Coordinates of C-alpha atoms (C1' of nucleotides) in Angstrom, one line a residue:
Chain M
X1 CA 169.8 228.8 118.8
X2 CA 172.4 227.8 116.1
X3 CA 174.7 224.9 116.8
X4 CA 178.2 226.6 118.0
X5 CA 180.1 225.9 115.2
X6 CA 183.3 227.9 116.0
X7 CA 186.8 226.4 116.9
X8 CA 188.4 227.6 119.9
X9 CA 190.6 230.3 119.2
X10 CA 193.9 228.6 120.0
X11 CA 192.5 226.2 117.1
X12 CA 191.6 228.8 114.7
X13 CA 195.7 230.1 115.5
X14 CA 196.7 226.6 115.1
X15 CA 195.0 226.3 112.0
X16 CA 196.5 229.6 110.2
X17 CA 199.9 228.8 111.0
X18 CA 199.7 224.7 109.6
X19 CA 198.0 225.8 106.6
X20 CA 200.9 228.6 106.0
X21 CA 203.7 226.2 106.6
X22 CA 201.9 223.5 104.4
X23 CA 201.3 226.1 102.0
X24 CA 205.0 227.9 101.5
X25 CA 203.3 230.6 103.2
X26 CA 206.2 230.1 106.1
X27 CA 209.0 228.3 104.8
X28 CA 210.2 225.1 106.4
X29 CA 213.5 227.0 108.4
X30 CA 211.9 229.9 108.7
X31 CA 210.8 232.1 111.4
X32 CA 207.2 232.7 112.2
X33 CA 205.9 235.5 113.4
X34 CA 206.4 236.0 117.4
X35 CA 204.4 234.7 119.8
X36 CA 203.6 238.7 121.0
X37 CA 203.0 239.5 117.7
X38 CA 200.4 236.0 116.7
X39 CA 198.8 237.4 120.1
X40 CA 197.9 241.2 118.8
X41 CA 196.7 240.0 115.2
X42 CA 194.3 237.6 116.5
X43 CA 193.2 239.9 119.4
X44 CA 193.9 237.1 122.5
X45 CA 196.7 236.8 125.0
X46 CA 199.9 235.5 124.6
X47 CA 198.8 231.9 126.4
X48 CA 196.2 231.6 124.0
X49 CA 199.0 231.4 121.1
X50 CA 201.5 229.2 122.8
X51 CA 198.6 226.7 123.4
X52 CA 198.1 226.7 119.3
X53 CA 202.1 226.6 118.9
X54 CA 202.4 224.0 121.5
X55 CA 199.9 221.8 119.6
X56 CA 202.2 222.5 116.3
X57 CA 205.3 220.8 118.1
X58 CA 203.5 217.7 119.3
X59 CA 203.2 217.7 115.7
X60 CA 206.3 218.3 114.5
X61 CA 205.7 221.3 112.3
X62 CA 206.9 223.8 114.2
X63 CA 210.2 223.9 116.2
X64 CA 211.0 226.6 119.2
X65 CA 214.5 227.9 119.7
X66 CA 215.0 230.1 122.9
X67 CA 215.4 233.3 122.9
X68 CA 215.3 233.2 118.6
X69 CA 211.7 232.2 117.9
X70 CA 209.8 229.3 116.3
X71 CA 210.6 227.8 113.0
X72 CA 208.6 225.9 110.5
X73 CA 210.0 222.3 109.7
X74 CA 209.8 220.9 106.3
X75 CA 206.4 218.9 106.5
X76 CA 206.7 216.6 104.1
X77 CA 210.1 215.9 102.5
X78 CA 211.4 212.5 101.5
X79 CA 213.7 211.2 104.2
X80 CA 217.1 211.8 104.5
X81 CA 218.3 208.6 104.8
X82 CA 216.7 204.6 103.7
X83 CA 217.8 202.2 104.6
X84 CA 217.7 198.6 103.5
X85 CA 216.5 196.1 106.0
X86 CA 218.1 192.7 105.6
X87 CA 220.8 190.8 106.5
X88 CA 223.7 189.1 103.4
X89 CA 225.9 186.5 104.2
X90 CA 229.4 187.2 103.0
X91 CA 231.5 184.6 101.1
X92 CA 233.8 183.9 104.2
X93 CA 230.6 183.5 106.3
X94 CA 229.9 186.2 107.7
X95 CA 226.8 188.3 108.3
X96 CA 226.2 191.6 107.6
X97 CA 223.6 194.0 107.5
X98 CA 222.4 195.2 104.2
X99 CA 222.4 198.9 104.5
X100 CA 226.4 198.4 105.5
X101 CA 226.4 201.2 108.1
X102 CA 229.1 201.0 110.1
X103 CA 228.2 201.5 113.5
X104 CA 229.8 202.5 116.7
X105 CA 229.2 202.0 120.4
X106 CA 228.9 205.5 121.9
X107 CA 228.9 204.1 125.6
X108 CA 230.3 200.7 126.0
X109 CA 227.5 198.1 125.7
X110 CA 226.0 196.6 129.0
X111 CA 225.8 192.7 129.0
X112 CA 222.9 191.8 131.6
X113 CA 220.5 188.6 132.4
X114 CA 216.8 189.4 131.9
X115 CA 213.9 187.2 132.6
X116 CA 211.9 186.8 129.2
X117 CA 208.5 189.6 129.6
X118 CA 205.4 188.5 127.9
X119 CA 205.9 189.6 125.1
X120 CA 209.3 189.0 124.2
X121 CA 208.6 185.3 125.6
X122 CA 206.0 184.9 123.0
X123 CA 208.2 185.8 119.8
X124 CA 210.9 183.6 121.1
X125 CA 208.0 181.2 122.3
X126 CA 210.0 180.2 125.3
X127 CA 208.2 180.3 128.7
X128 CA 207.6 183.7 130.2
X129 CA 210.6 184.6 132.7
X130 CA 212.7 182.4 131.2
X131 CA 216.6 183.9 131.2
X132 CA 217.9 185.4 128.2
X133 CA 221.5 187.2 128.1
X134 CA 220.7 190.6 127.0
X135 CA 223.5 193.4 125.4
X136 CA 222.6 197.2 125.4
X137 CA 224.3 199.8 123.3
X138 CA 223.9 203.2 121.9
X139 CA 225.0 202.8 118.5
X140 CA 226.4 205.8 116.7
X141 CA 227.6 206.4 112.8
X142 CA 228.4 209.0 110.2
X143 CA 230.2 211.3 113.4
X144 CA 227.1 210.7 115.7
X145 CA 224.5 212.0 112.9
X146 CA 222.9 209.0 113.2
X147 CA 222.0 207.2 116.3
X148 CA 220.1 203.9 117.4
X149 CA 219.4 201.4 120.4
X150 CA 220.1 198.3 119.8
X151 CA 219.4 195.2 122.4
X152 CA 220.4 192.2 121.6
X153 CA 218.3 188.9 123.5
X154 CA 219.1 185.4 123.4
X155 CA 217.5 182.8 125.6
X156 CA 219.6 180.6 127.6
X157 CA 217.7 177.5 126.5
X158 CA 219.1 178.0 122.9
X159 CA 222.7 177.9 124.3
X160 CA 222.9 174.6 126.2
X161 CA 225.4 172.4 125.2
X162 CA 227.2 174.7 123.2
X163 CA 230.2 176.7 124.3
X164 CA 228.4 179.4 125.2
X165 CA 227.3 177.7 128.0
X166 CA 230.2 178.8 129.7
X167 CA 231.0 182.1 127.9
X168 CA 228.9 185.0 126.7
X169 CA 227.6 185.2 123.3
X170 CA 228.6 187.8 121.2
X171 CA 226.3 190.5 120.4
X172 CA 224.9 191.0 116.8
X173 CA 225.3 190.9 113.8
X174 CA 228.5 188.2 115.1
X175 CA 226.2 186.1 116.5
X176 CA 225.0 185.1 113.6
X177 CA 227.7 183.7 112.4
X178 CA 228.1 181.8 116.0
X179 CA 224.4 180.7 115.4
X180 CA 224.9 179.7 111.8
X181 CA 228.0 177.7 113.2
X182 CA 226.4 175.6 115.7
X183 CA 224.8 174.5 112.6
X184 CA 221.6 176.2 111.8
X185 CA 220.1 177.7 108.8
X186 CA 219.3 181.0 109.7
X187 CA 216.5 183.2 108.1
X188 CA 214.8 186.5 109.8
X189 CA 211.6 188.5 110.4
X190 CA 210.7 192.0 111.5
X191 CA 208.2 193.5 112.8
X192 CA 207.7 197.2 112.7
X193 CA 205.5 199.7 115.0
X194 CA 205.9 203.2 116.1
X195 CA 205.0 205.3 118.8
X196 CA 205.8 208.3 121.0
X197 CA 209.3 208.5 122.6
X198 CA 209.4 208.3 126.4
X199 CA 212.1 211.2 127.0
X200 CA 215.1 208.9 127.9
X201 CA 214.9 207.4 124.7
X202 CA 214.0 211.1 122.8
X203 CA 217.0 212.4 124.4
X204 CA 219.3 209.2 123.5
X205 CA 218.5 209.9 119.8
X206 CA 218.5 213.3 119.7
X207 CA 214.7 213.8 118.9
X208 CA 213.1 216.6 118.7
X209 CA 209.5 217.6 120.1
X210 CA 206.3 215.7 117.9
X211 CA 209.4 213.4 116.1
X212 CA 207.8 209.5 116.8
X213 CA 210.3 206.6 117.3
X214 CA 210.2 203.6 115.4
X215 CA 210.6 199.9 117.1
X216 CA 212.0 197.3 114.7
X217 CA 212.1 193.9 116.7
X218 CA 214.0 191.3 114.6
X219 CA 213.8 187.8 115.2
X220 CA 216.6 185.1 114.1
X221 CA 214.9 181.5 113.1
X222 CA 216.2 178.4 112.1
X223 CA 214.7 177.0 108.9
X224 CA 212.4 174.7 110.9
X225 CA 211.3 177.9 112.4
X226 CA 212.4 177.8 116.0
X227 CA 213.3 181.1 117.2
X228 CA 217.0 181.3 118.4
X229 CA 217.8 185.3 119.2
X230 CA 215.6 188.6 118.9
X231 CA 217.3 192.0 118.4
X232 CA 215.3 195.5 119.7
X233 CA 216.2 198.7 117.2
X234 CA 214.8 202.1 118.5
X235 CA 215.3 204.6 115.8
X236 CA 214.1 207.7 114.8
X237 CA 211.3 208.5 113.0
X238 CA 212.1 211.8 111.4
X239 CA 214.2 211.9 108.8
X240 CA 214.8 208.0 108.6
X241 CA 212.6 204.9 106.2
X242 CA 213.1 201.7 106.1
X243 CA 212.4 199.6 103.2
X244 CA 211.9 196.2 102.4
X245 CA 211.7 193.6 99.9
X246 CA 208.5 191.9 99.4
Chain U
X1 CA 226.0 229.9 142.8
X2 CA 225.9 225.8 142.5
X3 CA 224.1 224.9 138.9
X4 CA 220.7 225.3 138.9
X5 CA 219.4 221.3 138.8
X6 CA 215.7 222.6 139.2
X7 CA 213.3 221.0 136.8
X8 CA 210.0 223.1 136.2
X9 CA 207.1 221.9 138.0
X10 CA 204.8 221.2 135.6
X11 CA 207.8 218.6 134.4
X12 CA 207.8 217.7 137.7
X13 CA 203.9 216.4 137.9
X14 CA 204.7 215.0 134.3
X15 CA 207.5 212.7 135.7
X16 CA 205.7 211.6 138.7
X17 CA 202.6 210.4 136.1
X18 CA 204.3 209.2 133.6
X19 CA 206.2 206.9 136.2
X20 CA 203.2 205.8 138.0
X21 CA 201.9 204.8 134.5
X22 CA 205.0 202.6 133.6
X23 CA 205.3 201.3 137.0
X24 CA 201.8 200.1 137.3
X25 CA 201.1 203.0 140.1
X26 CA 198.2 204.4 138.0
X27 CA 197.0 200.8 135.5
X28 CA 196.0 201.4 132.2
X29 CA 192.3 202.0 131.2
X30 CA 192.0 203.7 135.2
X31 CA 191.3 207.4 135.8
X32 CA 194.5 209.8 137.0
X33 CA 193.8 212.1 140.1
X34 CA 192.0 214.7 138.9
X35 CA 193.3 218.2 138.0
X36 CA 192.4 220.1 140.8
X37 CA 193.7 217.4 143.0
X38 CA 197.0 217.6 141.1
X39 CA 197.2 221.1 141.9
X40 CA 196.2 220.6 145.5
X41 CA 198.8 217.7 146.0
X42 CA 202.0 220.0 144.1
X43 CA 201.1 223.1 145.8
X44 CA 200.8 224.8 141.8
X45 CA 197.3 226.4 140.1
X46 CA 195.6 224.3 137.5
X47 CA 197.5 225.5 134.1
X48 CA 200.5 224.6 135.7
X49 CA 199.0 220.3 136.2
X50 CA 197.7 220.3 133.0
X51 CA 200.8 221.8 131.5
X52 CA 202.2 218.8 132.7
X53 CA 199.0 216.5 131.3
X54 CA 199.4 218.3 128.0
X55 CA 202.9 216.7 127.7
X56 CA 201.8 213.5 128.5
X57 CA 198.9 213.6 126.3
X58 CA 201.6 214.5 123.1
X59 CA 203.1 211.3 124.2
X60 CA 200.3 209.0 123.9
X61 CA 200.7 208.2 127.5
X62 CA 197.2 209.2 128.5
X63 CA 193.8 210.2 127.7
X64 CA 191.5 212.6 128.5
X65 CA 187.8 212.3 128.6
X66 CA 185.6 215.5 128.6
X67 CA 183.4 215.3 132.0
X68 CA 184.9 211.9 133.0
X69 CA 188.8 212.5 134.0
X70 CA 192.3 211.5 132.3
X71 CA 192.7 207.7 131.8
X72 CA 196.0 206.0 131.8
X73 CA 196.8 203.7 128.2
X74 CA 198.3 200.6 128.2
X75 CA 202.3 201.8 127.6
X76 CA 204.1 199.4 125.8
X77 CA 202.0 196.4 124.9
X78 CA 202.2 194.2 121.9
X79 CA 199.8 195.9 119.3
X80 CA 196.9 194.1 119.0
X81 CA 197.1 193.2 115.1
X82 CA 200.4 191.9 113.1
X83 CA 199.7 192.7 109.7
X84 CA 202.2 190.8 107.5
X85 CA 202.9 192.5 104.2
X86 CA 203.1 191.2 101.1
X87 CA 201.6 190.2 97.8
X88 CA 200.6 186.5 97.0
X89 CA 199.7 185.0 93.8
X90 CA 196.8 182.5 93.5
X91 CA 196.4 179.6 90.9
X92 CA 194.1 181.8 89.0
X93 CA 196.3 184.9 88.8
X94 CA 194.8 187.0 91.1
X95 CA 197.0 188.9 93.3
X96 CA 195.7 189.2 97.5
X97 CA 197.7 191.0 100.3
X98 CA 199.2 188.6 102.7
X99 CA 197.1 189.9 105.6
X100 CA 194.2 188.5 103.8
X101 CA 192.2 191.4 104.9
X102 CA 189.3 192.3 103.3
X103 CA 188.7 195.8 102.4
X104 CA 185.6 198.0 102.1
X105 CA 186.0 201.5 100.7
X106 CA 184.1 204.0 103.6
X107 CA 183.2 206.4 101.0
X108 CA 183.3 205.9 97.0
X109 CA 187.0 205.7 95.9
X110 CA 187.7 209.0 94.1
X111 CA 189.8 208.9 91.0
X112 CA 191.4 212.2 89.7
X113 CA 194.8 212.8 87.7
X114 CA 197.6 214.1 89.6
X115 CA 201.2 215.4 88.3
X116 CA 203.7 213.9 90.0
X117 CA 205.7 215.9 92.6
X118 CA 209.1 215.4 92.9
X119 CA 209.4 212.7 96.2
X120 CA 206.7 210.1 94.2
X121 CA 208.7 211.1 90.4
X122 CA 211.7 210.0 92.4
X123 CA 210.5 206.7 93.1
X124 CA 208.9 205.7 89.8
X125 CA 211.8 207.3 87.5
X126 CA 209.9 209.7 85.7
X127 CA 210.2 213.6 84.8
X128 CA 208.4 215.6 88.3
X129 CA 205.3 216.7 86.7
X130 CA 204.2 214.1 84.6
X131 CA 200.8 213.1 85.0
X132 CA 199.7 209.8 86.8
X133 CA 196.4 208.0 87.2
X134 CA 194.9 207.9 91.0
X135 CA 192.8 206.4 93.2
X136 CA 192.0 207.8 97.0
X137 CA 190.2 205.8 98.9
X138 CA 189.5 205.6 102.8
X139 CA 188.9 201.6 103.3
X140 CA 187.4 199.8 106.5
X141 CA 187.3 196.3 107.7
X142 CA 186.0 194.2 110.9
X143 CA 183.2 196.5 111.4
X144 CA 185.1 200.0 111.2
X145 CA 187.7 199.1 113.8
X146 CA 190.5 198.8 111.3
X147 CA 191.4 201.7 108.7
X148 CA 193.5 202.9 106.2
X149 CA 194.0 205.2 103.9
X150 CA 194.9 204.1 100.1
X151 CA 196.6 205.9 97.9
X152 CA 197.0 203.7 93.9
X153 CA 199.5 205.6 91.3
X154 CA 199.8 204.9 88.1
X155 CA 201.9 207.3 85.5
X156 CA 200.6 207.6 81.7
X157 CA 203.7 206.3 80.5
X158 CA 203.3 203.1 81.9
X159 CA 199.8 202.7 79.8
X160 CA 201.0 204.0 76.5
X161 CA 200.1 201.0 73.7
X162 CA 197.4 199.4 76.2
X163 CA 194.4 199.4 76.7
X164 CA 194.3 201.2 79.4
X165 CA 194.9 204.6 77.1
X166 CA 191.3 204.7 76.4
X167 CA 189.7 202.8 80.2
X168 CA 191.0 204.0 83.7
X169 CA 193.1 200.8 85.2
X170 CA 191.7 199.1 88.5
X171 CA 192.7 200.3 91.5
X172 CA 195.3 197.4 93.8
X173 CA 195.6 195.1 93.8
X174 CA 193.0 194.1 90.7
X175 CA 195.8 196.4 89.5
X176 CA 198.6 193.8 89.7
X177 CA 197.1 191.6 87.7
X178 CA 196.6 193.7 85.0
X179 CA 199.7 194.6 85.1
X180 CA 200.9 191.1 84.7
X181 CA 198.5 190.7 81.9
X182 CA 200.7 192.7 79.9
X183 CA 203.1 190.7 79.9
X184 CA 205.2 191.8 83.0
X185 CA 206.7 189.9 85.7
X186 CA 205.8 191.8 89.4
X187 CA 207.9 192.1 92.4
X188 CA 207.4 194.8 94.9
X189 CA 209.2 197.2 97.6
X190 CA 208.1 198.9 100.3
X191 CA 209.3 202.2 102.0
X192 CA 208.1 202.4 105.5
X193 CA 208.5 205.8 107.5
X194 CA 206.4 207.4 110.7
X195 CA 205.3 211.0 111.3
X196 CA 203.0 212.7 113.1
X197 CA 199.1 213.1 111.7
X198 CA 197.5 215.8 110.0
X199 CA 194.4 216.4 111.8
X200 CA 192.1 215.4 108.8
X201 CA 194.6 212.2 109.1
X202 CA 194.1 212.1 112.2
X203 CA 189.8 212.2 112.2
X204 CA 189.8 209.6 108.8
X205 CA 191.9 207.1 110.6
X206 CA 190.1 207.6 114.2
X207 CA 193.7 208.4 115.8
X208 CA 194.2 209.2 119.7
X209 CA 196.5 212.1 120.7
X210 CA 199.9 210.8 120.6
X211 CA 199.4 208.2 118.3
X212 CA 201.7 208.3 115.4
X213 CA 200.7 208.0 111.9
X214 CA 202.4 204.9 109.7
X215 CA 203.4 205.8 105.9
X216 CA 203.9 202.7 104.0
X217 CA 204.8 203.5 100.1
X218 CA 204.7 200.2 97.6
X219 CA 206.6 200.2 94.4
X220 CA 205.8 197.3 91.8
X221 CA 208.5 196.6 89.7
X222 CA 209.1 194.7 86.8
X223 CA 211.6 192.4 86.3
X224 CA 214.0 194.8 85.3
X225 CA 213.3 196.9 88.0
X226 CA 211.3 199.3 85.8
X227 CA 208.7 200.8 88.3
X228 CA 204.9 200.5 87.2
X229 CA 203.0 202.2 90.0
X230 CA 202.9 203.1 93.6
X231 CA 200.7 202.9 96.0
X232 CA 200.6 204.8 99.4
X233 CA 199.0 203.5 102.2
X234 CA 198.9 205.6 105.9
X235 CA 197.9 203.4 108.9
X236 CA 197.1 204.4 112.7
X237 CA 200.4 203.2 114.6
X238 CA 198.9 202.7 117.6
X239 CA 197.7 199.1 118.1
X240 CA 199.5 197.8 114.2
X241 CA 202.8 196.5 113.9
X242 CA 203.7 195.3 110.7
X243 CA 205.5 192.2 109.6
X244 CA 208.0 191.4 107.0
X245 CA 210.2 188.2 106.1
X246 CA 213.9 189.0 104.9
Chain D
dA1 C1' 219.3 246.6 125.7
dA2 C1' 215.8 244.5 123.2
dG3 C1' 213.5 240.6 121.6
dT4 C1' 212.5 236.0 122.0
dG5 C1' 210.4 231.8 124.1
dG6 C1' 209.7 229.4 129.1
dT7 C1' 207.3 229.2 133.5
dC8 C1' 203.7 230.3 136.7
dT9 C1' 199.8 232.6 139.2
dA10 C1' 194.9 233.4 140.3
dG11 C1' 191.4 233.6 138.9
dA12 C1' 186.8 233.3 135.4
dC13 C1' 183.4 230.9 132.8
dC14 C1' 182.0 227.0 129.8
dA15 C1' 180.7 222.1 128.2
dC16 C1' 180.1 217.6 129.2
dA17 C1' 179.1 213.4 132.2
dA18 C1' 177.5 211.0 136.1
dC19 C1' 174.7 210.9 140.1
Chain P
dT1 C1' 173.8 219.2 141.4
dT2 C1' 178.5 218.1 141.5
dG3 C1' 182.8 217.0 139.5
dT4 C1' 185.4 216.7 135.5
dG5 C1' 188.2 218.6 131.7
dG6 C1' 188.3 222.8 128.0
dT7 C1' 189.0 227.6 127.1
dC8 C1' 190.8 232.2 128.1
dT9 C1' 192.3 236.5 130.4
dA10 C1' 195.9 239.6 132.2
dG11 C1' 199.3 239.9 133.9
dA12 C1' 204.3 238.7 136.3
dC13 C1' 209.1 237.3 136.1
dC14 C1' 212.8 234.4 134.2
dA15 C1' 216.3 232.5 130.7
dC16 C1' 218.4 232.8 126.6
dT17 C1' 220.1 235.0 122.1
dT18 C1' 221.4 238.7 119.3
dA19 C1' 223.0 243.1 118.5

DNA sequence: AAGTGGTCTAGACCACAAC
DNA sequence: TTGTGGTCTAGACCACTTA
């Protein structure tokens, strides 16, 4: 007998549509052909084709509407938006982020105590479970177009005997300028991964289906390199780039 | 009628997994109840569970293994490897990537002339169509566990008057220090942006479902912020985060 | 009303892995 | 041999959009 050598047919299905929307065979914002329609030209049942679309949107290629069909998504334009990652320091002192969006809190931002996890420990290299004051906003600009999470951490043990013993730190970008004043020099560090929403957070920034989030966790040093704060950015992946200096 | 505040059931199953994975219910690296048992337990027929599997599968949250059962992964753990990015200088004038990994190429690097679409004529500020120099290569290190895929740019018009008019120019980074060798001072930028695999991404870089892909594009620039070439780079986003200083 | 995608049933048979 | 996930059929009915 001959190896089996043929894809399964929700593959093959799969397959012929990708190539066609990689191919300007189904332009990005366009319909494809209907589910009941994919089903009689390649002879199976209409399951069979939605397990090939549904592979599309984990993708991203492909987008369903109800009740107006599926649409092909432009694979593999340049981003809409880049923005700059870095942080100026103004001539009066204060900080600022480098791309100079202006952003707004769409729900106002929850101040909380968390206990340091593992990981977040390790970056601040304080001891795990250690208590950090912790701020949590939806951050909205250009009329809600643009959306992030933003969490804000800074361990208690870098606010003894300051004032801020006694009252809460702001949030960032002011506390920089708080930091900076207590008389540090204040440099910064990102580090960038990505992964799949969990669907709180797709819904929060408006993702759509097979769109990845990307987790930016900054951390604020002194020059002698002692971590003071970390910040927590989840933003979209689609039609968003960061870039950086090297 | 009060609002229908139904969810489906197959969202249903998905919810009660995908909480049992972030809650510790159902560790990471352990098998899930199997399908039939799913269906047993919620009272629905097999498609129905593994609609709900499916969805978890697109989100990276789990894994299924043919013959054995669907396996929990880890959720939100520090990656495994912090890849800082940047380019260094040595004493002798040899350019090295920060990471200071060393690279194999997993098949012979293939070197072709391309004309420049429109997104990469963008970035190196020259007419979309002219034609470039480029290297593909699919690289490996620490025994095949890490991957990448490397992309080196080069326009024509950056060559014109060298010697490179007659020889093909190294691929990066023995690129860089030719570069310099003509006279140029280097600095670089990088564009980072995430997206879902292709499947032939997907297979080179040995990617999970639900893993997303990481696109890193490097411009070096002169002095004058001339740009000389471009490299593109797509990493697995799984276990990688990467670095930078601001 | 007609067309679209969304949910679900109740099976069948196959391929692979472990015992 | 048994249990697992993988593929597929042939329907049914629903929810939503457009005309």
């Amino acid at each position: 007998m001959p190896p089996k050598n043929t894809q399964p047919k929700y593959r093959q299905i799969a397959d012929y549509l990708r190539e066609g929307i990689l191919d300007g065979t189904f332009p990005a914002g366009q319909p494809l052909p209907s589910e009941d329609a994919l089903a009689k030209q390649f002879g199976v049942t209409r399951p069979t084709v939605r397990q090939g679309l549904t592979e599309l949107r984990a993708s991203g290629l492909v987008e369903a509407i109800m009740g107006r069909g599926t649409f092909a998504r432009s694979p593999h334009g340049r981003p809409s938006l880049t923005r700059p990652r870095g942080v100026r320091r103004t001539s009066d002192g204060q900080y600022v982020e480098a791309d100079g969006i202006r952003w707004t809190d769409a729900e106002p931002p929850v101040a909380t105590r968390t206990d340091a996890p593992l990981a977040l420990a390790d970056l601040l290299r304080i001891p795990p479970g250690e208590p950090m004051f912790t701020y949590d906003a939806l951050q909205t600009a250009d009329q809600g177009r643009l959306r992030q999470l933003h969490r804000t951490y800074v361990p208690f043990s870098v606010l003894i005997d300051t004032k801020y013993e006694e009252e809460a730190p702001p949030p960032a970008p002011e506390l920089y300028t708080a930091l900076a004043d207590l008389g540090h020099e204040l440099h910064f560090t990102e580090y960038v991964r990505t992964r799949m929403p969990l669907p709180d957070q797709a819904q929060a920034l408006r993702l759509a289906d097979g769109v990845p989030l990307m987790h930016v966790l900054r951390v604020t040093l002194t020059e002698a390199e002692r971590p003071l704060a970390l910040e927590e950015f989840h933003l979209p992946g689609g039609e968003l780039e960061l870039s950086f200096r090297l």
